[in-house]
Each structure stands twice: as C-alpha cells, then as structure tokens.
Amino acid sequence: MTKQNSSGQSLCGLSRRSLLQSTAALLSVPLVAKATMAWAQEKLAGSGEVVVYSTGGSFTEGARR
C-alpha cells in the first residue's frame, strides 16, 4: 500500500483516478485508430474515374496527355 498525503495523492504524484484515466485513454487508442482508418478507406473508395472541368485551350491539352 502506498502512502498518501492529505490531498489524497500518493507520494509518487499519481492518484488512483488519474492512473485509471490514463490507462483507459491508452487502451482506447487502437480502437479509435482502427475505426478512423476504416472510415477513411470507405470515404476514399471511388469508381476509379477522374472528372476534370476545364475551359479548354493548351491547359486541357496538357492535362489529357
């Protein structure tokens, strides 16, 4: 058992609450990263066709090449 000062914190500077909050945050990181990556892949999936609007001229010819 660790010694605590009058404010309820242990002498090493971590309270039980802050230790549990930090642990929960660290354990949730892989889940959030996986969900974000799946969402990004879904949004970036397309038909493979690129549609470009141009007024014509030499720029359009260069883009087509």
Coordinates of C-alpha atoms in Angstrom, one line a residue:
M1 CA 0.0 0.0 0.0
T2 CA 1.4 3.4 -0.9
K3 CA 1.5 6.4 1.4
Q4 CA -0.8 9.3 0.6
N5 CA -0.6 12.9 1.5
S6 CA -3.5 15.0 2.9
S7 CA -4.9 15.7 -0.6
G8 CA -5.4 12.0 -1.4
Q9 CA -2.5 11.7 -3.9
S10 CA 0.2 9.2 -3.5
L11 CA 3.7 10.3 -2.8
C12 CA 4.8 9.5 -6.4
G13 CA 2.4 12.1 -7.8
L14 CA -0.3 9.8 -9.3
S15 CA -3.7 9.4 -7.8
R16 CA -5.7 6.3 -8.4
R17 CA -8.2 8.3 -10.5
S18 CA -5.5 9.7 -12.8
L19 CA -3.9 6.3 -13.2
L20 CA -7.3 4.8 -14.2
Q21 CA -8.0 7.6 -16.6
S22 CA -4.6 7.3 -18.3
T23 CA -5.0 3.6 -18.6
A24 CA -8.4 3.9 -20.2
A25 CA -7.1 6.5 -22.7
L26 CA -4.2 4.4 -23.7
L27 CA -6.3 1.3 -24.2
S28 CA -8.8 3.2 -26.4
V29 CA -6.2 4.5 -28.8
P30 CA -6.0 1.3 -31.0
L31 CA -9.8 1.1 -31.3
V32 CA -10.1 4.8 -32.3
A33 CA -7.3 4.4 -34.8
K34 CA -8.9 1.3 -36.4
A35 CA -12.3 3.0 -36.7
T36 CA -10.8 6.1 -38.2
M37 CA -8.8 4.2 -40.8
A38 CA -11.9 2.1 -41.8
W39 CA -13.9 5.3 -42.2
A40 CA -11.2 7.0 -44.3
Q41 CA -10.9 4.0 -46.6
E42 CA -14.7 3.9 -47.1
K43 CA -14.8 7.6 -47.9
L44 CA -11.8 7.4 -50.3
A45 CA -13.2 4.4 -52.3
G46 CA -14.3 5.6 -55.7
S47 CA -15.1 4.4 -59.2
G48 CA -11.5 5.0 -60.5
E49 CA -12.7 7.7 -62.8
V50 CA -11.4 11.3 -62.6
V51 CA -13.7 14.1 -63.8
V52 CA -12.0 17.4 -64.6
Y53 CA -13.7 20.6 -65.6
S54 CA -11.7 22.9 -67.9
T55 CA -12.4 25.8 -70.1
G56 CA -10.2 24.3 -72.9
G57 CA -7.1 25.5 -74.5
S58 CA -3.5 24.5 -74.1
F59 CA -4.0 23.6 -70.4
T60 CA -6.6 21.0 -71.3
E61 CA -4.4 19.5 -74.0
G62 CA -1.6 19.2 -71.5
A63 CA -3.8 17.6 -68.9
R64 CA -5.1 15.0 -71.3
R65 CA -1.6 13.9 -72.2

